[in-house]
Every structure is written in C-alpha cells, then in structure tokens.
Short mmCIF file of C-alpha atoms in Angstrom, two decimals:
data_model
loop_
_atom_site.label_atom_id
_atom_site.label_comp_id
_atom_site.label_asym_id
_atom_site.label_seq_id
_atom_site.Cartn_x
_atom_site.Cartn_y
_atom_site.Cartn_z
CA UNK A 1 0.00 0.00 0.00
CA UNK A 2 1.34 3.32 -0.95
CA UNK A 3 2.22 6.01 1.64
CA UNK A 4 1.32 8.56 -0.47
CA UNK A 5 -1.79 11.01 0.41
CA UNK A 6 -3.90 10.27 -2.54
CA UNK A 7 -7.31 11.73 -3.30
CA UNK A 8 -9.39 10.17 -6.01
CA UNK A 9 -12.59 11.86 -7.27
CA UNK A 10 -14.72 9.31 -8.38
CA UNK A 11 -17.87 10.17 -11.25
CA UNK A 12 -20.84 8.02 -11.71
CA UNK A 13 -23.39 8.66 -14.34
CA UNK A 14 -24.63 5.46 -15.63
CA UNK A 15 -28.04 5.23 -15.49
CA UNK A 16 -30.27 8.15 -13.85
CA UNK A 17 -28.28 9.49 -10.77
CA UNK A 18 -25.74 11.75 -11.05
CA UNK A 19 -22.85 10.71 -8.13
CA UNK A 20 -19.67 12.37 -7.07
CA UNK A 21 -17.48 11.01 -3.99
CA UNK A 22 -13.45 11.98 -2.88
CA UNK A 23 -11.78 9.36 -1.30
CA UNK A 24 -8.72 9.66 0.99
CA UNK A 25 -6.72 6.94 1.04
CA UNK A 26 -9.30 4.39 0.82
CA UNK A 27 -11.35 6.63 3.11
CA UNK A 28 -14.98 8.46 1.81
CA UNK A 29 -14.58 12.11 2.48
CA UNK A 30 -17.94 12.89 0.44
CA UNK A 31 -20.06 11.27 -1.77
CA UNK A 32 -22.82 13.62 -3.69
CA UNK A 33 -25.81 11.75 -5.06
CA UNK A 34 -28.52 13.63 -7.61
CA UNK A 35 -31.10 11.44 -8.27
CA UNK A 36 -33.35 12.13 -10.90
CA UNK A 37 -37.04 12.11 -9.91
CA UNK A 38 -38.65 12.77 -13.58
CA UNK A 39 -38.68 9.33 -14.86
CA UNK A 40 -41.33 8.42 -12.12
CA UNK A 41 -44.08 9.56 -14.50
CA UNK A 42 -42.65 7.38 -17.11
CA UNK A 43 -42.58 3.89 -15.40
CA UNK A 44 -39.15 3.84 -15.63
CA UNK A 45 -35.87 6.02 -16.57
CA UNK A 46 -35.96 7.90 -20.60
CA UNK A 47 -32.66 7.47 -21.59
CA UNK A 48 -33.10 10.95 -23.18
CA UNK A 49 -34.28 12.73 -20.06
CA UNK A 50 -31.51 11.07 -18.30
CA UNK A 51 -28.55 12.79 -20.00
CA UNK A 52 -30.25 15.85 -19.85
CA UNK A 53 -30.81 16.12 -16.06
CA UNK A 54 -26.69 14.59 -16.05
CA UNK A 55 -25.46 17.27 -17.76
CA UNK A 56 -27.64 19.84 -15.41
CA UNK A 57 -26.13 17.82 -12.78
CA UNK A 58 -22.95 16.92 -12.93
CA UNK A 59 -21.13 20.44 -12.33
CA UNK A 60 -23.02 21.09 -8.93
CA UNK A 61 -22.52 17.66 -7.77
CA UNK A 62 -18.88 17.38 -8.48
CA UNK A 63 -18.37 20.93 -6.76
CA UNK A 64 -20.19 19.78 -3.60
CA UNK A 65 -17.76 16.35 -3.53
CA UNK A 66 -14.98 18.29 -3.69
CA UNK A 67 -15.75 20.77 -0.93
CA UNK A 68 -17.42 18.24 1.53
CA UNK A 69 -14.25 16.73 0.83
CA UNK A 70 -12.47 19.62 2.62
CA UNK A 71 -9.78 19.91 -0.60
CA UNK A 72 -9.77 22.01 -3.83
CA UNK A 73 -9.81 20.40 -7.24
CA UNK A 74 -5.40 20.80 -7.55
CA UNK A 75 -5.29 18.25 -4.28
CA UNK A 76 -6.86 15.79 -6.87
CA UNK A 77 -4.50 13.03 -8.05
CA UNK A 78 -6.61 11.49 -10.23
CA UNK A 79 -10.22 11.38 -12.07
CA UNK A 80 -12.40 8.26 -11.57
CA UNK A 81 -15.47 7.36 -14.18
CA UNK A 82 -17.51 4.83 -15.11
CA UNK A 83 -17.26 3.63 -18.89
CA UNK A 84 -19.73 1.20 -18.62
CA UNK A 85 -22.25 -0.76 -18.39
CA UNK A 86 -24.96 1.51 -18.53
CA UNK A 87 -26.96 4.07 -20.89
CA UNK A 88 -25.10 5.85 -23.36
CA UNK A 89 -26.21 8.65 -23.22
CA UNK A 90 -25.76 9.22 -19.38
CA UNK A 91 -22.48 7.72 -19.97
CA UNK A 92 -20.94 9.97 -22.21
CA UNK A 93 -21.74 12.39 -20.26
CA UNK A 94 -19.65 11.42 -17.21
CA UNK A 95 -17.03 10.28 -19.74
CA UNK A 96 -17.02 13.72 -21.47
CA UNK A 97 -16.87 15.50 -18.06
CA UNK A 98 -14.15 13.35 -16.66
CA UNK A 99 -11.61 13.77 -19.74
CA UNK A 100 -12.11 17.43 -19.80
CA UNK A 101 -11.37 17.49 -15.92
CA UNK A 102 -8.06 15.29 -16.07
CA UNK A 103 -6.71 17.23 -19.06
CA UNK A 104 -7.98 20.59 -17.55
CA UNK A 105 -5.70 19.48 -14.22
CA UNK A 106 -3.41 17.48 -15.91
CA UNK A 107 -3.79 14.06 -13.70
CA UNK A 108 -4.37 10.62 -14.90
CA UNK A 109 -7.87 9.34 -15.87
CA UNK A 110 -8.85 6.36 -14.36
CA UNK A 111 -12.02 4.24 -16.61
CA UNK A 112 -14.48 1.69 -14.07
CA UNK A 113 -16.43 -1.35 -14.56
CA UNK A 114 -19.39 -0.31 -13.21
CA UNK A 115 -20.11 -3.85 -11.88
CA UNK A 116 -17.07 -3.92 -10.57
CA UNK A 117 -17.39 -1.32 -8.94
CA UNK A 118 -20.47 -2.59 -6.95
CA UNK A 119 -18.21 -5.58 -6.28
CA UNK A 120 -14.93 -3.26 -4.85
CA UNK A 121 -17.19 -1.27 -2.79
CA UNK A 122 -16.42 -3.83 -0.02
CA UNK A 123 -13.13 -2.84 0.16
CA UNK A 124 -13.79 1.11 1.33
CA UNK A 125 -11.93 1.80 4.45
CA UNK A 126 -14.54 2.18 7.13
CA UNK A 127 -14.86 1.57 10.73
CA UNK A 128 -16.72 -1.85 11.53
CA UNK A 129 -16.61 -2.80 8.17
CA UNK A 130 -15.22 -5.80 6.98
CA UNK A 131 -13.23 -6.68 4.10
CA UNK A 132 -13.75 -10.16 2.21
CA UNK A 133 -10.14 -12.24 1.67
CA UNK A 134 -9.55 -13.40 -1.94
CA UNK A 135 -10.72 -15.75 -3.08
CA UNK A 136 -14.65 -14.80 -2.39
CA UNK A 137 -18.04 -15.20 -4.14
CA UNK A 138 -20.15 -12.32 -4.74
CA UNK A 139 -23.89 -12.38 -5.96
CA UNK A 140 -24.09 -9.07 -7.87
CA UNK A 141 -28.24 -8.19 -7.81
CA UNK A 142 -29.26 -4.94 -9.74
CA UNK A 143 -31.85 -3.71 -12.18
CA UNK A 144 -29.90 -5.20 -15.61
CA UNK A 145 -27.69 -7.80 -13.80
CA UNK A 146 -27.88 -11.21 -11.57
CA UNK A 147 -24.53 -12.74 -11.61
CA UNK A 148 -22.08 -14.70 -9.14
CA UNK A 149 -19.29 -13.97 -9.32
CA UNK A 150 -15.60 -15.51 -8.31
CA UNK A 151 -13.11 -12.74 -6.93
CA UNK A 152 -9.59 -13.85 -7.07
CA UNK A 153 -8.04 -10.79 -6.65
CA UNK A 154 -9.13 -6.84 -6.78
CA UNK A 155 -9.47 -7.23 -10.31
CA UNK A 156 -9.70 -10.77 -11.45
CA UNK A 157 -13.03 -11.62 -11.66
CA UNK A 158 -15.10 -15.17 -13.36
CA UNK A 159 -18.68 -15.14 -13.94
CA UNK A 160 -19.84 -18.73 -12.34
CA UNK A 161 -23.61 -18.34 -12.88
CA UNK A 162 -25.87 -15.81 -14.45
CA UNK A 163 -29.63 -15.30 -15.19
CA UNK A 164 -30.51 -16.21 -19.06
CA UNK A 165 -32.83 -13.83 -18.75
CA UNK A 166 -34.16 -11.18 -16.89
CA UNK A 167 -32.53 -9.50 -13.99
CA UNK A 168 -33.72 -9.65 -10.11
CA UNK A 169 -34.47 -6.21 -9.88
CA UNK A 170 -36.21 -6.06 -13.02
CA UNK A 171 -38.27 -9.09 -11.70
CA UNK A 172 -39.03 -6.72 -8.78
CA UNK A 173 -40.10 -3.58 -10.35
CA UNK A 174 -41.85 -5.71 -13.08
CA UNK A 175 -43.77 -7.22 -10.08
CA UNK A 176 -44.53 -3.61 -8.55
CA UNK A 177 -45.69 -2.66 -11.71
CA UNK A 178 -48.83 -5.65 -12.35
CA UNK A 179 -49.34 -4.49 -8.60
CA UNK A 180 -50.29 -1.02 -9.82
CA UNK A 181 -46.93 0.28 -7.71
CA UNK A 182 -45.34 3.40 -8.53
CA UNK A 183 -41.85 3.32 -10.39
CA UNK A 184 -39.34 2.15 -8.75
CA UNK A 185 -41.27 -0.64 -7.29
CA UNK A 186 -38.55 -2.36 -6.18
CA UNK A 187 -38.19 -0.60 -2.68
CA UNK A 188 -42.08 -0.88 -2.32
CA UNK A 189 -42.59 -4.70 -2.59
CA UNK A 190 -39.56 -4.76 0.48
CA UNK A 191 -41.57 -2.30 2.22
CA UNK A 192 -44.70 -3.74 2.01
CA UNK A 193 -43.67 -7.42 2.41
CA UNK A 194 -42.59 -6.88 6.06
CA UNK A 195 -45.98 -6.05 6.77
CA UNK A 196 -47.29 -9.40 5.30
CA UNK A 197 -47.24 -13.42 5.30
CA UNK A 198 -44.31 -14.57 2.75
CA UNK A 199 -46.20 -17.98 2.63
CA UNK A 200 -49.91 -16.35 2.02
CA UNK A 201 -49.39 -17.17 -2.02
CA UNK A 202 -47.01 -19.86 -3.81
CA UNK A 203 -45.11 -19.30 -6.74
CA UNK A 204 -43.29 -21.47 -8.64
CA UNK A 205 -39.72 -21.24 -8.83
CA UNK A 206 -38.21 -21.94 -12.37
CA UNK A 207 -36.03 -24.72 -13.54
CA UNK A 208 -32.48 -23.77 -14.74
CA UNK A 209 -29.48 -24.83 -13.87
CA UNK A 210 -27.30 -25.34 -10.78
CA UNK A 211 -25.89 -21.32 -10.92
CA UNK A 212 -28.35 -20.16 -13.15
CA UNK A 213 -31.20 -17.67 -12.72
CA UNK A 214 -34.00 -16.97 -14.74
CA UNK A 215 -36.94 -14.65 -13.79
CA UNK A 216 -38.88 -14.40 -16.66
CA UNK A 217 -41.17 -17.13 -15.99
CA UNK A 218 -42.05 -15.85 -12.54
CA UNK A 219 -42.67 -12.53 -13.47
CA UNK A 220 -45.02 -14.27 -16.73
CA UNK A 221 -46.84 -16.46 -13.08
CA UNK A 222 -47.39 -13.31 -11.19
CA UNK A 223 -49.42 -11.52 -13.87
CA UNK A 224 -51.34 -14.27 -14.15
CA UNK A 225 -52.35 -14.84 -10.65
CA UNK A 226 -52.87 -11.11 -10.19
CA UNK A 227 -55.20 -10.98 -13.36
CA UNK A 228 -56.84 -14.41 -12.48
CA UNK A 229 -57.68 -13.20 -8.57
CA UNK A 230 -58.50 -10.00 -9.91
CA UNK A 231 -61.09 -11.01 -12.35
CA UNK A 232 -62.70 -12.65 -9.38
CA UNK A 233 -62.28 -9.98 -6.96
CA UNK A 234 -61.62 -6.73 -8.52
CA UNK A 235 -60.27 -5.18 -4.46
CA UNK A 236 -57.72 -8.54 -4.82
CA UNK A 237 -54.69 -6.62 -4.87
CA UNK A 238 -56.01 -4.39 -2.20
CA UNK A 239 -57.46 -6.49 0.79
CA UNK A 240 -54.03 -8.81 -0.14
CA UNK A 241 -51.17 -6.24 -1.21
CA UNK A 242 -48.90 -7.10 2.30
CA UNK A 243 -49.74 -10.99 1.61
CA UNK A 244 -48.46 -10.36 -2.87
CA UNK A 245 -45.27 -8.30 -1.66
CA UNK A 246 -44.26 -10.88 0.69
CA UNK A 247 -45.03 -13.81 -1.39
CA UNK A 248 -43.34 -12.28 -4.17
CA UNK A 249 -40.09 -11.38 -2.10
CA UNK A 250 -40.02 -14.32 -0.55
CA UNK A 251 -39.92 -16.52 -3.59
CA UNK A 252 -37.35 -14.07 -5.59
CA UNK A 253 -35.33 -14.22 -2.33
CA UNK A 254 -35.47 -18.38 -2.14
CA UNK A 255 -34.21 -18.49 -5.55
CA UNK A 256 -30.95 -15.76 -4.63
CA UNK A 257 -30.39 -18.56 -1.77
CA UNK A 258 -30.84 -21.40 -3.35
CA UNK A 259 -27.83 -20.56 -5.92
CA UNK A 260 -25.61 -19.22 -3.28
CA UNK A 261 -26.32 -22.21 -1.41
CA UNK A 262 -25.34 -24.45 -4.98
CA UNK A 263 -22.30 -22.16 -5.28
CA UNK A 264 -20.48 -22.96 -1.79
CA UNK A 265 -21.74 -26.95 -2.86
CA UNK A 266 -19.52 -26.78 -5.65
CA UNK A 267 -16.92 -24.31 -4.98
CA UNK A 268 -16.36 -24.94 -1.63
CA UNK A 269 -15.90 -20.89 -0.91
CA UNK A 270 -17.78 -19.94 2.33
CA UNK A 271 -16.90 -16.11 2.40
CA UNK A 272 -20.19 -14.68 0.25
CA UNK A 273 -20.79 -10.86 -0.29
CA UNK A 274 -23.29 -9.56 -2.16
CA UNK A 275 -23.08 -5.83 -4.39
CA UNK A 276 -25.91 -4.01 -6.84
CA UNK A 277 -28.70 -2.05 -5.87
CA UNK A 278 -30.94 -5.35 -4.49
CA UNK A 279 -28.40 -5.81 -2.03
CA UNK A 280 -30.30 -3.33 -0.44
CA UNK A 281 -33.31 -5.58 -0.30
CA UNK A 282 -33.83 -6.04 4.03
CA UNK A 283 -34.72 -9.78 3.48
CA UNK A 284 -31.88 -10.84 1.40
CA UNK A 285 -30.10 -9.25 3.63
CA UNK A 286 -31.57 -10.48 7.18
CA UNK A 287 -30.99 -14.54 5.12
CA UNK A 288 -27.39 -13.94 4.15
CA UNK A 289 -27.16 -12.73 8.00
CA UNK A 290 -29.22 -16.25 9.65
CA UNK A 291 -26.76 -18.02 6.87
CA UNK A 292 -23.60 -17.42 9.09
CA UNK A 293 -25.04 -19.29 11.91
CA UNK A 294 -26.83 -21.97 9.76
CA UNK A 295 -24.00 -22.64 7.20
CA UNK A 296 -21.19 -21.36 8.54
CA UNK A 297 -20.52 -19.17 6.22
CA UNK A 298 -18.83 -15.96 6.76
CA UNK A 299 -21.08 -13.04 4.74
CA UNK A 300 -20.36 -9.20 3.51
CA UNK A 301 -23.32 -6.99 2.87
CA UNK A 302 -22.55 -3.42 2.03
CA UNK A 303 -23.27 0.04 3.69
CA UNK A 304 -26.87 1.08 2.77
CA UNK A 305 -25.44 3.86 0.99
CA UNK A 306 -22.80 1.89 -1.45
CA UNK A 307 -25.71 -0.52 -2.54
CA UNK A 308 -27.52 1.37 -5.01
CA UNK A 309 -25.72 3.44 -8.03
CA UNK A 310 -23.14 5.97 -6.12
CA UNK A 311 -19.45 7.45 -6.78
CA UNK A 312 -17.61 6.05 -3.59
CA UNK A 313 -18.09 3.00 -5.40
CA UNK A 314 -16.08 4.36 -8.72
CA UNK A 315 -13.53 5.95 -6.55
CA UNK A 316 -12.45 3.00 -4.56
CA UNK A 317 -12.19 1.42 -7.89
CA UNK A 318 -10.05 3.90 -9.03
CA UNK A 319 -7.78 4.01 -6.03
CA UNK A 320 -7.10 0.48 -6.39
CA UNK A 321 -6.46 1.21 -10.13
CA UNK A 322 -4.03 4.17 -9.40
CA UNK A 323 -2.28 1.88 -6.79
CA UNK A 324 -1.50 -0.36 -9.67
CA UNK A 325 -0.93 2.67 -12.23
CA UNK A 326 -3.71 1.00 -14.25
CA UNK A 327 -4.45 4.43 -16.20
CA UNK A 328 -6.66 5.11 -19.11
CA UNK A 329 -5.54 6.83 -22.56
CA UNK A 330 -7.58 9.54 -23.30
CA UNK A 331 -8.98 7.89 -26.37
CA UNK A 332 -10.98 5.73 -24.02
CA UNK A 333 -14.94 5.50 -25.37
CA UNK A 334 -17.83 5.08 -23.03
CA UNK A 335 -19.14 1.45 -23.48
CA UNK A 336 -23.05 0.55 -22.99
CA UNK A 337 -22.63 -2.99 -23.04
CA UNK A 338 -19.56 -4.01 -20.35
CA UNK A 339 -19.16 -7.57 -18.88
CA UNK A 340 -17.95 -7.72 -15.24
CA UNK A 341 -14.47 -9.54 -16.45
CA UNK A 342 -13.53 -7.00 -18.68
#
C-alpha cells in the first residue's frame, strides 16, 4: 500500500443518478448523489431525459464532492469514471466531463467497470466494516444484472452463474408494476412485504441450472395470478397487497439462496458478499445474516449507501487502479454494453 496522500474523485453517471465522492486513502470524504425524480411519470428512466438532467447535474454535484471533501480540485490526483455498463447517453456524459477534468488538471484518468465497482465497494476503508479475503463469491443483484461472481483478486473476476434472462431487480419492479406500484417498485414490494405473510401465495420457482437464474417465468406467473384473482375480486390486490409483496419477495429471495447455497456446494468458498442495488433488499439481507449461523458461512453486505448506483463506489475502484498505475488513454470510449471480467 502506498504512503502517499492520494485523493481520487470518483464520477458516476450510468443510469439516472448523477454521483460524485473523494476518497482519501481508501477513506470516503464525500459522496454527492442527484437522483433524478422525472422518470417516475414514465414507469421507468428515458434514456433521453436522463442525459439531460446529467449534464444539469454533474457540475453542482462534483463541486459539492470536492468541498465536503475539505480539498480544492489541484489536491486531486486522479479522475475516476464509469465507462460502462450503462446508458449511453448518461455515460458519455460522465465520460465527457471526466476527460475534460483530467486534461484541464493534468492528472491521470482512471475508466471503471461499473459492476465492478459494486463488487470493490467492499473494500472502502470504514470503521466496523469488513473486508472479504480473496478468493470470495459475490452475488451481484441490480436492475440489468444477476450474476455470481468468483473474486480472485481486486481485479480478477469469473462469472460462475448468471440469469438467461431477466434480472432480479427487473423481476421486482416488473412485479410492482402488475401491482399497480409506482416506479421504482422495487423498494415498495420490500416495504410492504414486512408487513405481510411470505407464505400467504405460492409461486413457482423456475427450472435452470445449478448457478443459473432466470426470472422471466415468474414474473409471466405473477401476472397471471394477479389478473386471475383480480377477475374474481376486482379489491384482490387491495385487501391482499402485504400478503403479494411478501409472497413475491419471498420466492425471488429463495431463488438468490438457493444458488448461493449451490455455489459454496460446488466451490467450496464460504466467504459470500453480495453488491448491486438489491443488495439493499432487508430480506436478502436479514438470510445472508441467519446463513452465518446456519451454514457457517462468513457473509459481507454493504453500507446502505454503497448498494444502489453511487461514486464512492467508482472511486475506490479507481484508487485500487491508481495503486496499480492502471491508467486510461484519453482515447478511451464510453461502453453501454460491459461484462464484469472486462
């Protein structure tokens, strides 16, 4: 580790939340999140309205990192963005931002995985946090990913299992959405499932392989036992909505479990961390807790705040990359489409 006082400013602009953080050696100093409440008339984000409110955005919220930070922009040692995954448009511009930045202050640029990112968020230097050993497994759980994932070291990563179709938090907003839920649904369902009976409804869980997830199906099952119940009752969703969200949670949940539970079978790994936004999910998070006393297994769950899309995330990234001079060219292109091992 160097001894070197190095501040990273890390930008995140992915999807539809702007996100600026400084770290300090591994510590967060600030991290500046601008989410983007438009899109809830939509049902989900516009890609278009999403790089509009980013460029609005990202000028304020990199000016309030940097002085919650307690430095000015010429402490900076290097600029930290995310290339990709994500939408392009949002992406370019944090991309766009970030070049202009490093050349303005002449520093390196550092590029990010963003779902590695999620992943190295475990390794931010915080008090009563702790930090998995290599090798770990890590279920990654967001809106456009359900993966798990071997961790060799900081940046050798192998996908072990993935879903061959839809992604976990897609499966939950989906869900929200037949429910008549407002957008993101995701949060909701959680919300109103610890209010209800996870066992009031069955669903059926699909059939796919050992590490593999698929949520299509289920989602296909819900709307049909919502539309079948409320054909029959037309206040179904109403006089039940605790009893659905549980149900619903419950079952998505059971599957998450089911693989990790597969993955230590066959791997033999027992340190398990999970990274994305549905890592913020309370009941994933309560099993993964009962798992260490019923498996043995030794489990990381993230800070609330470094679940869902943030820039402490990018900049731990990039300190790790900077530790390693892993710099980027400043030809580098924004990339929608970005597996977790590249």
């Amino acid at each position: 580790m160097s001894s070197e006082n190095i501040y990273i400013l890390g930008i995140e602009s992915s999807c539809d939340d702007t996100s600026a953080s400084v770290i300090y050696n591994g510590k967060v100093l600030s991290n500046v999140v601008a989410n983007q409440e438009v899109h809830a008339k939509y049902g989900g984000v516009v890609p278009e309205l999403a790089s509009r409110a980013h460029q609005q955005n990202i000028v304020p919220v990199v000016q309030q990192a940097i002085e919650q930070a307690g430095i000015t922009k010429n402490d900076l040692n290097s600029i930290a963005f995310t290339r990709g995954p994500g939408l392009m448009g949002s992406l370019l511009v944090g991309t766009s931002f970030a070049k202009s930045l490093a050349l303005g202050l002449n520093i390196p640029l550092i590029d990010v995985n963003h779902m590695q990112a999620h992943i190295l968020a475990h390794f931010i230097d915080e008090e009563g946090s702790r930090i998995p050993p290599f090798p770990f497994v890590c279920l990654t759980i967001s809106g456009g990913h359900t993966q798990i994932v071997k961790i060799t070291n900081h940046f050798e990563m192998e996908i072990l299992g993935e879903t061959i179709d839809d992604a976990v938090g897609e499966a939950f907003d989906k869900s929200a959405k037949i429910l008549g839920l407002p957008y993101p649904g995701g949060p909701l369902i959680d919300k109103y499932a610890q209010l209800g009976n996870p066992k009031a409804f069955k669903f059926t869980k699909p059939k796919v392989g050992d590490l593999e997830f698929s949520f299509s199906g289920l989602k296909t099952g819900i709307l049909y036992f919502i539309q079948k119940n409320v054909k029959e009752n037309p206040n179904f969703i109403k006089e039940n909505l605790n009893d659905i969200c549980a149900s619903i949670q419950y079952t998505i949940i059971e599957i998450l479990m089911d693989k990790l539970k597969n993955t230590v079978k066959q791997t033999g790994f027992k340190h398990i961390a999970i990274a994305g936004g549905v890592s913020a999910n309370s009941e994933i998070r309560k099993r993964l807790t009962l798992a260490e006393k019923h498996w043995g297994w030794t489990t990381y769950i993230p800070k609330f705040e470094y679940t869902t899309d943030n820039a402490a995330m990018i900049a731990i990234a990039g300190y790790l990359k900077y530790l390693n001079n892993d710099y980027s060219d400043i030809s580098v292109t924004a990339k929608a489409r970005l597996k977790v091992t590249e």
